[in-house]
GROMACS .gro file of N, CA and C in nm:
model
  510
    1MET      N    1   0.078  -0.115  -0.001
    1MET     CA    2   0.005  -0.004   0.001
    1MET      C    3   0.081   0.127   0.002
    2LEU      N    4   0.183   0.131   0.084
    2LEU     CA    5   0.274   0.248   0.088
    2LEU      C    6   0.348   0.275  -0.034
    3ASN      N    7   0.414   0.161  -0.090
    3ASN     CA    8   0.495   0.182  -0.200
    3ASN      C    9   0.395   0.247  -0.324
    4ARG      N   10   0.294   0.185  -0.339
    4ARG     CA   11   0.209   0.243  -0.451
    4ARG      C   12   0.182   0.393  -0.416
    5THR      N   13   0.148   0.422  -0.288
    5THR     CA   14   0.125   0.571  -0.264
    5THR      C   15   0.242   0.653  -0.273
    6ARG      N   16   0.371   0.610  -0.236
    6ARG     CA   17   0.496   0.674  -0.241
    6ARG      C   18   0.510   0.709  -0.400
    7LEU      N   19   0.506   0.599  -0.494
    7LEU     CA   20   0.518   0.621  -0.621
    7LEU      C   21   0.425   0.730  -0.657
    8ALA      N   22   0.315   0.693  -0.653
    8ALA     CA   23   0.188   0.801  -0.709
    8ALA      C   24   0.225   0.955  -0.656
    9MET      N   25   0.246   0.947  -0.515
    9MET     CA   26   0.279   1.084  -0.451
    9MET      C   27   0.405   1.148  -0.505
   10THR      N   28   0.507   1.074  -0.557
   10THR     CA   29   0.621   1.139  -0.634
   10THR      C   30   0.600   1.196  -0.751
   11GLU      N   31   0.491   1.122  -0.828
   11GLU     CA   32   0.454   1.188  -0.974
   11GLU      C   33   0.384   1.295  -0.940
   12GLN      N   34   0.301   1.310  -0.841
   12GLN     CA   35   0.210   1.418  -0.818
   12GLN      C   36   0.298   1.549  -0.761
   13ILE      N   37   0.399   1.529  -0.682
   13ILE     CA   38   0.469   1.632  -0.629
   13ILE      C   39   0.563   1.677  -0.732
   14LEU      N   40   0.612   1.605  -0.814
   14LEU     CA   41   0.687   1.654  -0.945
   14LEU      C   42   0.622   1.765  -1.010
   15SER      N   43   0.488   1.779  -1.009
   15SER     CA   44   0.424   1.890  -1.059
   15SER      C   45   0.436   2.015  -0.984
   16THR      N   46   0.492   2.000  -0.847
   16THR     CA   47   0.494   2.112  -0.768
   16THR      C   48   0.361   2.180  -0.740
   17GLU      N   49   0.249   2.115  -0.746
   17GLU     CA   50   0.116   2.174  -0.725
   17GLU      C   51   0.097   2.169  -0.570
   18THR      N   52   0.084   2.299  -0.545
   18THR     CA   53   0.065   2.316  -0.384
   18THR      C   54  -0.070   2.315  -0.355
   19VAL      N   55  -0.116   2.281  -0.228
   19VAL     CA   56  -0.256   2.283  -0.160
   19VAL      C   57  -0.295   2.433  -0.157
   20GLY      N   58  -0.211   2.498  -0.120
   20GLY     CA   59  -0.224   2.645  -0.099
   20GLY      C   60  -0.124   2.722   0.002
   21LEU      N   61  -0.090   2.833  -0.032
   21LEU     CA   62  -0.009   2.888   0.055
   21LEU      C   63  -0.054   2.948   0.176
   22PRO      N   64  -0.036   2.906   0.311
   22PRO     CA   65  -0.084   2.959   0.430
   22PRO      C   66  -0.049   3.113   0.436
   23GLU      N   67  -0.122   3.166   0.512
   23GLU     CA   68  -0.073   3.310   0.543
   23GLU      C   69   0.056   3.310   0.630
   24SER      N   70   0.061   3.219   0.698
   24SER     CA   71   0.183   3.202   0.769
   24SER      C   72   0.214   3.046   0.790
   25ALA      N   73   0.322   3.016   0.814
   25ALA     CA   74   0.384   2.867   0.810
   25ALA      C   75   0.309   2.802   0.927
   26ILE      N   76   0.290   2.660   0.900
   26ILE     CA   77   0.223   2.583   1.007
   26ILE      C   78   0.328   2.495   1.074
   27ASP      N   79   0.326   2.495   1.205
   27ASP     CA   80   0.422   2.389   1.273
   27ASP      C   81   0.368   2.271   1.264
   28VAL      N   82   0.470   2.169   1.225
   28VAL     CA   83   0.448   2.025   1.207
   28VAL      C   84   0.516   1.955   1.288
   29LEU      N   85   0.464   1.854   1.368
   29LEU     CA   86   0.547   1.760   1.453
   29LEU      C   87   0.574   1.650   1.366
   30VAL      N   88   0.710   1.626   1.333
   30VAL     CA   89   0.738   1.513   1.252
   30VAL      C   90   0.794   1.394   1.338
   31PHE      N   91   0.760   1.288   1.304
   31PHE     CA   92   0.764   1.156   1.391
   31PHE      C   93   0.786   1.034   1.315
   32GLU      N   94   0.859   0.925   1.346
   32GLU     CA   95   0.876   0.805   1.288
   32GLU      C   96   0.766   0.715   1.326
   33VAL      N   97   0.705   0.639   1.256
   33VAL     CA   98   0.624   0.516   1.269
   33VAL      C   99   0.657   0.407   1.167
   34GLY      N  100   0.696   0.293   1.220
   34GLY     CA  101   0.730   0.181   1.114
   34GLY      C  102   0.839   0.206   1.001
   35GLU      N  103   0.938   0.294   1.054
   35GLU     CA  104   1.063   0.335   0.944
   35GLU      C  105   1.007   0.433   0.867
   36GLU      N  106   0.901   0.502   0.885
   36GLU     CA  107   0.844   0.596   0.774
   36GLU      C  108   0.837   0.735   0.852
   37PHE      N  109   0.845   0.836   0.803
   37PHE     CA  110   0.827   0.944   0.877
   37PHE      C  111   0.686   1.024   0.846
   38PHE      N  112   0.604   1.066   0.927
   38PHE     CA  113   0.480   1.146   0.925
   38PHE      C  114   0.488   1.267   0.987
   39GLY      N  115   0.381   1.341   0.979
   39GLY     CA  116   0.370   1.469   1.052
   39GLY      C  117   0.217   1.487   1.092
   40ILE      N  118   0.207   1.580   1.196
   40ILE     CA  119   0.069   1.603   1.234
   40ILE      C  120   0.092   1.761   1.285
   41GLU      N  121  -0.010   1.836   1.271
   41GLU     CA  122  -0.015   1.975   1.301
   41GLU      C  123   0.014   1.990   1.451
   42ALA      N  124   0.123   2.065   1.490
   42ALA     CA  125   0.170   2.074   1.634
   42ALA      C  126   0.075   2.126   1.717
   43SER      N  127  -0.031   2.212   1.664
   43SER     CA  128  -0.119   2.280   1.750
   43SER      C  129  -0.206   2.168   1.826
   44VAL      N  130  -0.223   2.050   1.770
   44VAL     CA  131  -0.317   1.962   1.828
   44VAL      C  132  -0.242   1.875   1.955
   45VAL      N  133  -0.109   1.887   1.951
   45VAL     CA  134  -0.053   1.804   2.049
   45VAL      C  135  -0.052   1.871   2.192
   46ARG      N  136  -0.087   1.772   2.295
   46ARG     CA  137  -0.102   1.823   2.425
   46ARG      C  138   0.014   1.770   2.508
   47MET      N  139   0.069   1.655   2.472
   47MET     CA  140   0.183   1.602   2.559
   47MET      C  141   0.248   1.498   2.483
   48ILE      N  142   0.374   1.468   2.493
   48ILE     CA  143   0.463   1.359   2.441
   48ILE      C  144   0.505   1.268   2.574
   49THR      N  145   0.500   1.164   2.578
   49THR     CA  146   0.536   1.074   2.670
   49THR      C  147   0.622   0.939   2.614
   50GLU      N  148   0.715   0.924   2.679
   50GLU     CA  149   0.785   0.783   2.645
   50GLU      C  150   0.757   0.678   2.743
   51PHE      N  151   0.743   0.554   2.693
   51PHE     CA  152   0.720   0.459   2.776
   51PHE      C  153   0.779   0.312   2.719
   52SER      N  154   0.772   0.211   2.816
   52SER     CA  155   0.817   0.095   2.758
   52SER      C  156   0.696   0.001   2.726
   53ALA      N  157   0.711  -0.108   2.641
   53ALA     CA  158   0.585  -0.196   2.598
   53ALA      C  159   0.539  -0.287   2.713
   54PHE      N  160   0.623  -0.279   2.820
   54PHE     CA  161   0.604  -0.363   2.911
   54PHE      C  162   0.538  -0.286   3.043
   55ASP      N  163   0.522  -0.151   3.035
   55ASP     CA  164   0.459  -0.068   3.129
   55ASP      C  165   0.324  -0.117   3.162
   56GLU      N  166   0.282  -0.132   3.300
   56GLU     CA  167   0.145  -0.174   3.336
   56GLU      C  168   0.040  -0.070   3.319
   57ASN      N  169   0.070   0.047   3.278
   57ASN     CA  170  -0.022   0.161   3.254
   57ASN      C  171  -0.049   0.164   3.108
   58ILE      N  172   0.009   0.090   3.023
   58ILE     CA  173  -0.009   0.065   2.869
   58ILE      C  174  -0.068  -0.047   2.831
   59ILE      N  175  -0.167  -0.039   2.750
   59ILE     CA  176  -0.224  -0.157   2.685
   59ILE      C  177  -0.190  -0.143   2.527
   60ILE      N  178  -0.121  -0.234   2.490
   60ILE     CA  179  -0.081  -0.222   2.338
   60ILE      C  180  -0.164  -0.323   2.255
   61GLU      N  181  -0.267  -0.296   2.186
   61GLU     CA  182  -0.336  -0.396   2.108
   61GLU      C  183  -0.304  -0.367   1.956
   62PRO      N  184  -0.354  -0.457   1.866
   62PRO     CA  185  -0.321  -0.443   1.735
   62PRO      C  186  -0.364  -0.311   1.669
   63HIS      N  187  -0.476  -0.259   1.715
   63HIS     CA  188  -0.515  -0.135   1.652
   63HIS      C  189  -0.531  -0.028   1.753
   64ILE      N  190  -0.627  -0.053   1.861
   64ILE     CA  191  -0.658   0.050   1.961
   64ILE      C  192  -0.636  -0.008   2.106
   65GLY      N  193  -0.556   0.051   2.173
   65GLY     CA  194  -0.528   0.014   2.319
   65GLY      C  195  -0.550   0.133   2.407
   66SER      N  196  -0.468   0.129   2.520
   66SER     CA  197  -0.492   0.250   2.603
   66SER      C  198  -0.377   0.276   2.692
   67ILE      N  199  -0.368   0.406   2.713
   67ILE     CA  200  -0.256   0.461   2.801
   67ILE      C  201  -0.315   0.543   2.929
   68LYS      N  202  -0.282   0.489   3.050
   68LYS     CA  203  -0.329   0.561   3.168
   68LYS      C  204  -0.244   0.655   3.214
   69LEU      N  205  -0.284   0.780   3.234
   69LEU     CA  206  -0.230   0.898   3.277
   69LEU      C  207  -0.310   0.983   3.379
   70SER      N  208  -0.257   0.987   3.492
   70SER     CA  209  -0.333   1.056   3.598
   70SER      C  210  -0.462   1.003   3.628
   71ASP      N  211  -0.468   0.863   3.624
   71ASP     CA  212  -0.590   0.807   3.668
   71ASP      C  213  -0.700   0.807   3.547
   72THR      N  214  -0.671   0.865   3.437
   72THR     CA  215  -0.748   0.892   3.305
   72THR      C  216  -0.694   0.791   3.188
   73LYS      N  217  -0.782   0.710   3.124
   73LYS     CA  218  -0.751   0.616   3.040
   73LYS      C  219  -0.763   0.686   2.899
   74ILE      N  220  -0.691   0.692   2.814
   74ILE     CA  221  -0.679   0.754   2.678
   74ILE      C  222  -0.662   0.651   2.575
   75PRO      N  223  -0.736   0.654   2.480
   75PRO     CA  224  -0.730   0.575   2.355
   75PRO      C  225  -0.591   0.573   2.302
   76LEU      N  226  -0.531   0.475   2.269
   76LEU     CA  227  -0.390   0.450   2.213
   76LEU      C  228  -0.384   0.382   2.092
   77LEU      N  229  -0.383   0.459   1.976
   77LEU     CA  230  -0.389   0.401   1.841
   77LEU      C  231  -0.251   0.356   1.786
   78ASN      N  232  -0.253   0.235   1.738
   78ASN     CA  233  -0.139   0.174   1.679
   78ASN      C  234  -0.152   0.191   1.540
   79ILE      N  235  -0.095   0.301   1.484
   79ILE     CA  236  -0.122   0.322   1.340
   79ILE      C  237  -0.019   0.253   1.256
   80ALA      N  238   0.093   0.204   1.320
   80ALA     CA  239   0.191   0.117   1.244
   80ALA      C  240   0.118  -0.013   1.189
   81GLU      N  241   0.052  -0.053   1.283
   81GLU     CA  242  -0.022  -0.189   1.251
   81GLU      C  243  -0.123  -0.168   1.161
   82PHE      N  244  -0.205  -0.051   1.160
   82PHE     CA  245  -0.325  -0.029   1.080
   82PHE      C  246  -0.266  -0.003   0.913
   83LEU      N  247  -0.136   0.080   0.916
   83LEU     CA  248  -0.090   0.117   0.797
   83LEU      C  249   0.007  -0.007   0.728
   84GLN      N  250   0.009  -0.127   0.812
   84GLN     CA  251   0.084  -0.241   0.774
   84GLN      C  252   0.211  -0.209   0.752
   85LEU      N  253   0.266  -0.139   0.850
   85LEU     CA  254   0.416  -0.085   0.857
   85LEU      C  255   0.482  -0.188   0.964
   86PRO      N  256   0.623  -0.186   0.965
   86PRO     CA  257   0.703  -0.273   1.061
   86PRO      C  258   0.668  -0.219   1.192
   87SER      N  259   0.706  -0.307   1.292
   87SER     CA  260   0.695  -0.259   1.431
   87SER      C  261   0.735  -0.120   1.454
   88THR      N  262   0.669  -0.054   1.553
   88THR     CA  263   0.739   0.082   1.584
   88THR      C  264   0.819   0.072   1.695
   89ASP      N  265   0.824  -0.036   1.773
   89ASP     CA  266   0.918  -0.058   1.882
   89ASP      C  267   1.060  -0.038   1.840
   90ARG      N  268   1.128   0.045   1.934
   90ARG     CA  269   1.280   0.058   1.927
   90ARG      C  270   1.345   0.028   2.056
   91ASP      N  271   1.390  -0.099   2.060
   91ASP     CA  272   1.460  -0.159   2.179
   91ASP      C  273   1.377  -0.138   2.312
   92GLY      N  274   1.247  -0.163   2.285
   92GLY     CA  275   1.146  -0.171   2.389
   92GLY      C  276   1.106  -0.041   2.422
   93LYS      N  277   1.133   0.062   2.374
   93LYS     CA  278   1.086   0.206   2.396
   93LYS      C  279   1.002   0.247   2.295
   94LEU      N  280   0.909   0.306   2.350
   94LEU     CA  281   0.813   0.372   2.261
   94LEU      C  282   0.763   0.518   2.295
   95SER      N  283   0.701   0.599   2.207
   95SER     CA  284   0.651   0.726   2.257
   95SER      C  285   0.515   0.732   2.228
   96ALA      N  286   0.420   0.801   2.283
   96ALA     CA  287   0.304   0.826   2.266
   96ALA      C  288   0.286   0.981   2.245
   97VAL      N  289   0.214   1.016   2.138
   97VAL     CA  290   0.171   1.168   2.121
   97VAL      C  291   0.046   1.182   2.168
   98ILE      N  292  -0.003   1.249   2.271
   98ILE     CA  293  -0.136   1.267   2.319
   98ILE      C  294  -0.186   1.405   2.248
   99VAL      N  295  -0.303   1.374   2.186
   99VAL     CA  296  -0.346   1.494   2.106
   99VAL      C  297  -0.502   1.520   2.153
  100SER      N  298  -0.545   1.646   2.110
  100SER     CA  299  -0.674   1.685   2.137
  100SER      C  300  -0.728   1.751   2.017
  101LEU      N  301  -0.857   1.712   1.985
  101LEU     CA  302  -0.911   1.778   1.862
  101LEU      C  303  -1.011   1.879   1.899
  102GLU      N  304  -1.092   1.958   1.797
  102GLU     CA  305  -1.167   2.062   1.839
  102GLU      C  306  -1.272   2.022   1.945
  103ASP      N  307  -1.319   1.917   1.911
  103ASP     CA  308  -1.440   1.863   2.009
  103ASP      C  309  -1.389   1.831   2.163
  104GLY      N  310  -1.253   1.839   2.186
  104GLY     CA  311  -1.216   1.819   2.327
  104GLY      C  312  -1.190   1.679   2.343
  105GLU      N  313  -1.207   1.582   2.238
  105GLU     CA  314  -1.185   1.468   2.254
  105GLU      C  315  -1.026   1.426   2.254
  106PHE      N  316  -0.961   1.342   2.356
  106PHE     CA  317  -0.825   1.318   2.361
  106PHE      C  318  -0.810   1.180   2.322
  107PHE      N  319  -0.701   1.150   2.250
  107PHE     CA  320  -0.644   1.005   2.199
  107PHE      C  321  -0.485   1.027   2.176
  108SER      N  322  -0.426   0.920   2.172
  108SER     CA  323  -0.279   0.941   2.154
  108SER      C  324  -0.257   0.820   2.042
  109ILE      N  325  -0.135   0.840   1.982
  109ILE     CA  326  -0.087   0.749   1.869
  109ILE      C  327   0.056   0.706   1.919
  110ILE      N  328   0.090   0.576   1.879
  110ILE     CA  329   0.213   0.523   1.912
  110ILE      C  330   0.324   0.571   1.805
  111VAL      N  331   0.440   0.610   1.844
  111VAL     CA  332   0.531   0.652   1.753
  111VAL      C  333   0.675   0.580   1.793
  112ALA      N  334   0.764   0.573   1.700
  112ALA     CA  335   0.890   0.505   1.733
  112ALA      C  336   0.967   0.633   1.802
  113ARG      N  337   0.976   0.735   1.747
  113ARG     CA  338   1.054   0.861   1.787
  113ARG      C  339   1.001   0.987   1.730
  114ILE      N  340   1.022   1.093   1.813
  114ILE     CA  341   0.984   1.219   1.766
  114ILE      C  342   1.129   1.276   1.699
  115LEU      N  343   1.098   1.337   1.586
  115LEU     CA  344   1.216   1.399   1.516
  115LEU      C  345   1.242   1.539   1.567
  116LYS      N  346   1.140   1.609   1.528
  116LYS     CA  347   1.134   1.765   1.562
  116LYS      C  348   1.023   1.827   1.525
  117THR      N  349   0.997   1.950   1.554
  117THR     CA  350   0.888   2.023   1.513
  117THR      C  351   0.959   2.134   1.402
  118ILE      N  352   0.888   2.137   1.266
  118ILE     CA  353   0.935   2.207   1.193
  118ILE      C  354   0.824   2.326   1.154
  119SER      N  355   0.876   2.431   1.086
  119SER     CA  356   0.772   2.518   1.039
  119SER      C  357   0.754   2.496   0.877
  120ALA      N  358   0.639   2.449   0.844
  120ALA     CA  359   0.610   2.417   0.706
  120ALA      C  360   0.546   2.517   0.630
  121GLU      N  361   0.588   2.559   0.519
  121GLU     CA  362   0.539   2.667   0.434
  121GLU      C  363   0.440   2.612   0.324
  122TYR      N  364   0.495   2.513   0.265
  122TYR     CA  365   0.414   2.452   0.171
  122TYR      C  366   0.379   2.319   0.175
  123PHE      N  367   0.274   2.288   0.132
  123PHE     CA  368   0.191   2.158   0.144
  123PHE      C  369   0.142   2.118  -0.001
  124TYR      N  370   0.167   1.992  -0.017
  124TYR     CA  371   0.139   1.949  -0.178
  124TYR      C  372   0.032   1.848  -0.163
  125LYS      N  373  -0.061   1.868  -0.276
  125LYS     CA  374  -0.175   1.787  -0.303
  125LYS      C  375  -0.137   1.630  -0.315
  126LEU      N  376  -0.209   1.552  -0.281
  126LEU     CA  377  -0.185   1.409  -0.288
  126LEU      C  378  -0.291   1.340  -0.403
  127PRO      N  379  -0.240   1.232  -0.451
  127PRO     CA  380  -0.306   1.187  -0.559
  127PRO      C  381  -0.420   1.074  -0.491
  128ILE      N  382  -0.535   1.114  -0.468
  128ILE     CA  383  -0.636   1.040  -0.379
  128ILE      C  384  -0.652   0.898  -0.450
  129GLU      N  385  -0.662   0.881  -0.565
  129GLU     CA  386  -0.689   0.768  -0.633
  129GLU      C  387  -0.589   0.672  -0.605
  130ALA      N  388  -0.458   0.703  -0.554
  130ALA     CA  389  -0.350   0.602  -0.542
  130ALA      C  390  -0.357   0.541  -0.389
  131MET      N  391  -0.462   0.601  -0.306
  131MET     CA  392  -0.448   0.563  -0.171
  131MET      C  393  -0.581   0.487  -0.119
  132ARG      N  394  -0.553   0.409  -0.036
  132ARG     CA  395  -0.633   0.309   0.017
  132ARG      C  396  -0.728   0.383   0.114
  133TYR      N  397  -0.687   0.470   0.186
  133TYR     CA  398  -0.758   0.556   0.297
  133TYR      C  399  -0.717   0.708   0.264
  134PRO      N  400  -0.774   0.755   0.155
  134PRO     CA  401  -0.732   0.906   0.113
  134PRO      C  402  -0.781   1.010   0.243
  135ASP      N  403  -0.874   0.969   0.327
  135ASP     CA  404  -0.923   1.064   0.418
  135ASP      C  405  -0.823   1.071   0.547
  136ILE      N  406  -0.726   0.986   0.538
  136ILE     CA  407  -0.626   1.001   0.672
  136ILE      C  408  -0.517   1.104   0.632
  137TYR      N  409  -0.508   1.141   0.526
  137TYR     CA  410  -0.391   1.233   0.497
  137TYR      C  411  -0.450   1.365   0.440
  138LYS      N  412  -0.388   1.471   0.499
  138LYS     CA  413  -0.407   1.592   0.468
  138LYS      C  414  -0.359   1.639   0.339
  139SER      N  415  -0.202   1.632   0.334
  139SER     CA  416  -0.131   1.652   0.213
  139SER      C  417   0.006   1.606   0.256
  140ALA      N  418   0.110   1.651   0.160
  140ALA     CA  419   0.247   1.608   0.187
  140ALA      C  420   0.330   1.745   0.214
  141PHE      N  421   0.440   1.710   0.285
  141PHE     CA  422   0.518   1.843   0.328
  141PHE      C  423   0.668   1.797   0.327
  142GLU      N  424   0.741   1.894   0.305
  142GLU     CA  425   0.889   1.859   0.286
  142GLU      C  426   0.971   1.870   0.406
  143PHE      N  427   1.062   1.752   0.439
  143PHE     CA  428   1.138   1.766   0.540
  143PHE      C  429   1.267   1.679   0.516
  144LYS      N  430   1.379   1.748   0.516
  144LYS     CA  431   1.509   1.698   0.484
  144LYS      C  432   1.526   1.660   0.338
  145GLY      N  433   1.479   1.725   0.258
  145GLY     CA  434   1.481   1.714   0.110
  145GLY      C  435   1.376   1.602   0.054
  146LYS      N  436   1.299   1.550   0.141
  146LYS     CA  437   1.201   1.440   0.107
  146LYS      C  438   1.065   1.484   0.144
  147PHE      N  439   0.956   1.424   0.056
  147PHE     CA  440   0.838   1.447   0.102
  147PHE      C  441   0.759   1.346   0.190
  148HIS      N  442   0.700   1.372   0.294
  148HIS     CA  443   0.625   1.297   0.396
  148HIS      C  444   0.481   1.343   0.408
  149LEU      N  445   0.382   1.241   0.455
  149LEU     CA  446   0.253   1.253   0.460
  149LEU      C  447   0.216   1.334   0.590
  150LEU      N  448   0.138   1.425   0.571
  150LEU     CA  449   0.068   1.500   0.705
  150LEU      C  450  -0.072   1.430   0.719
  151LEU      N  451  -0.068   1.368   0.853
  151LEU     CA  452  -0.185   1.281   0.880
  151LEU      C  453  -0.315   1.379   0.932
  152ASP      N  454  -0.434   1.343   0.881
  152ASP     CA  455  -0.532   1.405   0.926
  152ASP      C  456  -0.599   1.319   1.050
  153LEU      N  457  -0.578   1.364   1.177
  153LEU     CA  458  -0.614   1.267   1.290
  153LEU      C  459  -0.752   1.231   1.306
  154LYS      N  460  -0.833   1.321   1.254
  154LYS     CA  461  -0.988   1.288   1.266
  154LYS      C  462  -1.008   1.170   1.182
  155GLY      N  463  -0.952   1.168   1.066
  155GLY     CA  464  -0.958   1.057   0.966
  155GLY      C  465  -0.905   0.939   1.018
  156VAL      N  466  -0.787   0.954   1.074
  156VAL     CA  467  -0.712   0.834   1.114
  156VAL      C  468  -0.815   0.756   1.232
  157LEU      N  469  -0.857   0.843   1.341
  157LEU     CA  470  -0.934   0.788   1.431
  157LEU      C  471  -1.062   0.738   1.384
  158SER      N  472  -1.140   0.787   1.280
  158SER     CA  473  -1.254   0.739   1.239
  158SER      C  474  -1.234   0.602   1.149
  159ARG      N  475  -1.119   0.596   1.086
  159ARG     CA  476  -1.087   0.466   0.995
  159ARG      C  477  -1.050   0.366   1.089
  160LEU      N  478  -0.969   0.389   1.199
  160LEU     CA  479  -0.934   0.297   1.296
  160LEU      C  480  -1.047   0.237   1.357
  161ILE      N  481  -1.139   0.310   1.405
  161ILE     CA  482  -1.259   0.271   1.465
  161ILE      C  483  -1.342   0.179   1.365
  162GLU      N  484  -1.333   0.220   1.252
  162GLU     CA  485  -1.429   0.148   1.152
  162GLU      C  486  -1.369   0.017   1.122
  163HIS      N  487  -1.236   0.021   1.108
  163HIS     CA  488  -1.161  -0.101   1.094
  163HIS      C  489  -1.173  -0.194   1.213
  164VAL      N  490  -1.160  -0.165   1.329
  164VAL     CA  491  -1.182  -0.234   1.451
  164VAL      C  492  -1.327  -0.308   1.461
  165LYS      N  493  -1.428  -0.196   1.437
  165LYS     CA  494  -1.557  -0.276   1.408
  165LYS      C  495  -1.572  -0.371   1.300
  166LEU      N  496  -1.536  -0.363   1.192
  166LEU     CA  497  -1.523  -0.477   1.111
  166LEU      C  498  -1.468  -0.592   1.140
  167GLN      N  499  -1.369  -0.581   1.214
  167GLN     CA  500  -1.301  -0.681   1.267
  167GLN      C  501  -1.363  -0.779   1.377
  168GLY      N  502  -1.480  -0.694   1.426
  168GLY     CA  503  -1.543  -0.747   1.555
  168GLY      C  504  -1.487  -0.762   1.686
  169GLU      N  505  -1.401  -0.644   1.680
  169GLU     CA  506  -1.316  -0.625   1.820
  169GLU      C  507  -1.360  -0.516   1.879
  170LEU      N  508  -1.480  -0.436   1.866
  170LEU     CA  509  -1.514  -0.332   1.922
  170LEU      C  510  -1.680  -0.329   1.927
   0.00000   0.00000   0.00000
C-alpha cells in the first residue's frame, strides 16, 4: 500500500502543485512510525510521553489500546499496525503523542521517535486515487529534502474505529 502511494505521490509532487500557501507557516511535529516519517499539526499536541511496551499503565493492542495518565485512560492508536508498517518498537521503548481535537476528545498515537517540530510553508496535494484511505492524509510536506505525509487525525481515528468494528473487536 505505502509503496504504491509513494510512487504516485512522487509523480504528483513533481508537478509542484501546492494545496495553497498559508498566510503563515504551520508548525508540524515530525515523527517516525514503522520506519516511515509522518507529520501532524503541532497545534493539536498536548503531551508527548515515552514508555516501555511492558509498562503496566499501557495496553498495546493491534489497533486500539489505552494509556493511563493521572487516573485517566486515553485511547492509544497503533497506526503502524493499521498502515501495515513494521513494528514501531525501538529497543523496547516507544513514545505516545497525546492530542486533542476541536471537540475536546483526547487520544494518543504510538510513535517510534519524535524527530522535531518544523515550520512548514508549503503543502502538496496528494493523488487520492492511489491511496487506500485518502481521508487519513491531509497533504504532503517537505522535510530533509523528502516529502512526507501529513496525517488528518480525525480521519485516522474514524478509519481505525471503522476497521476495528469490521474485525468484530469493538
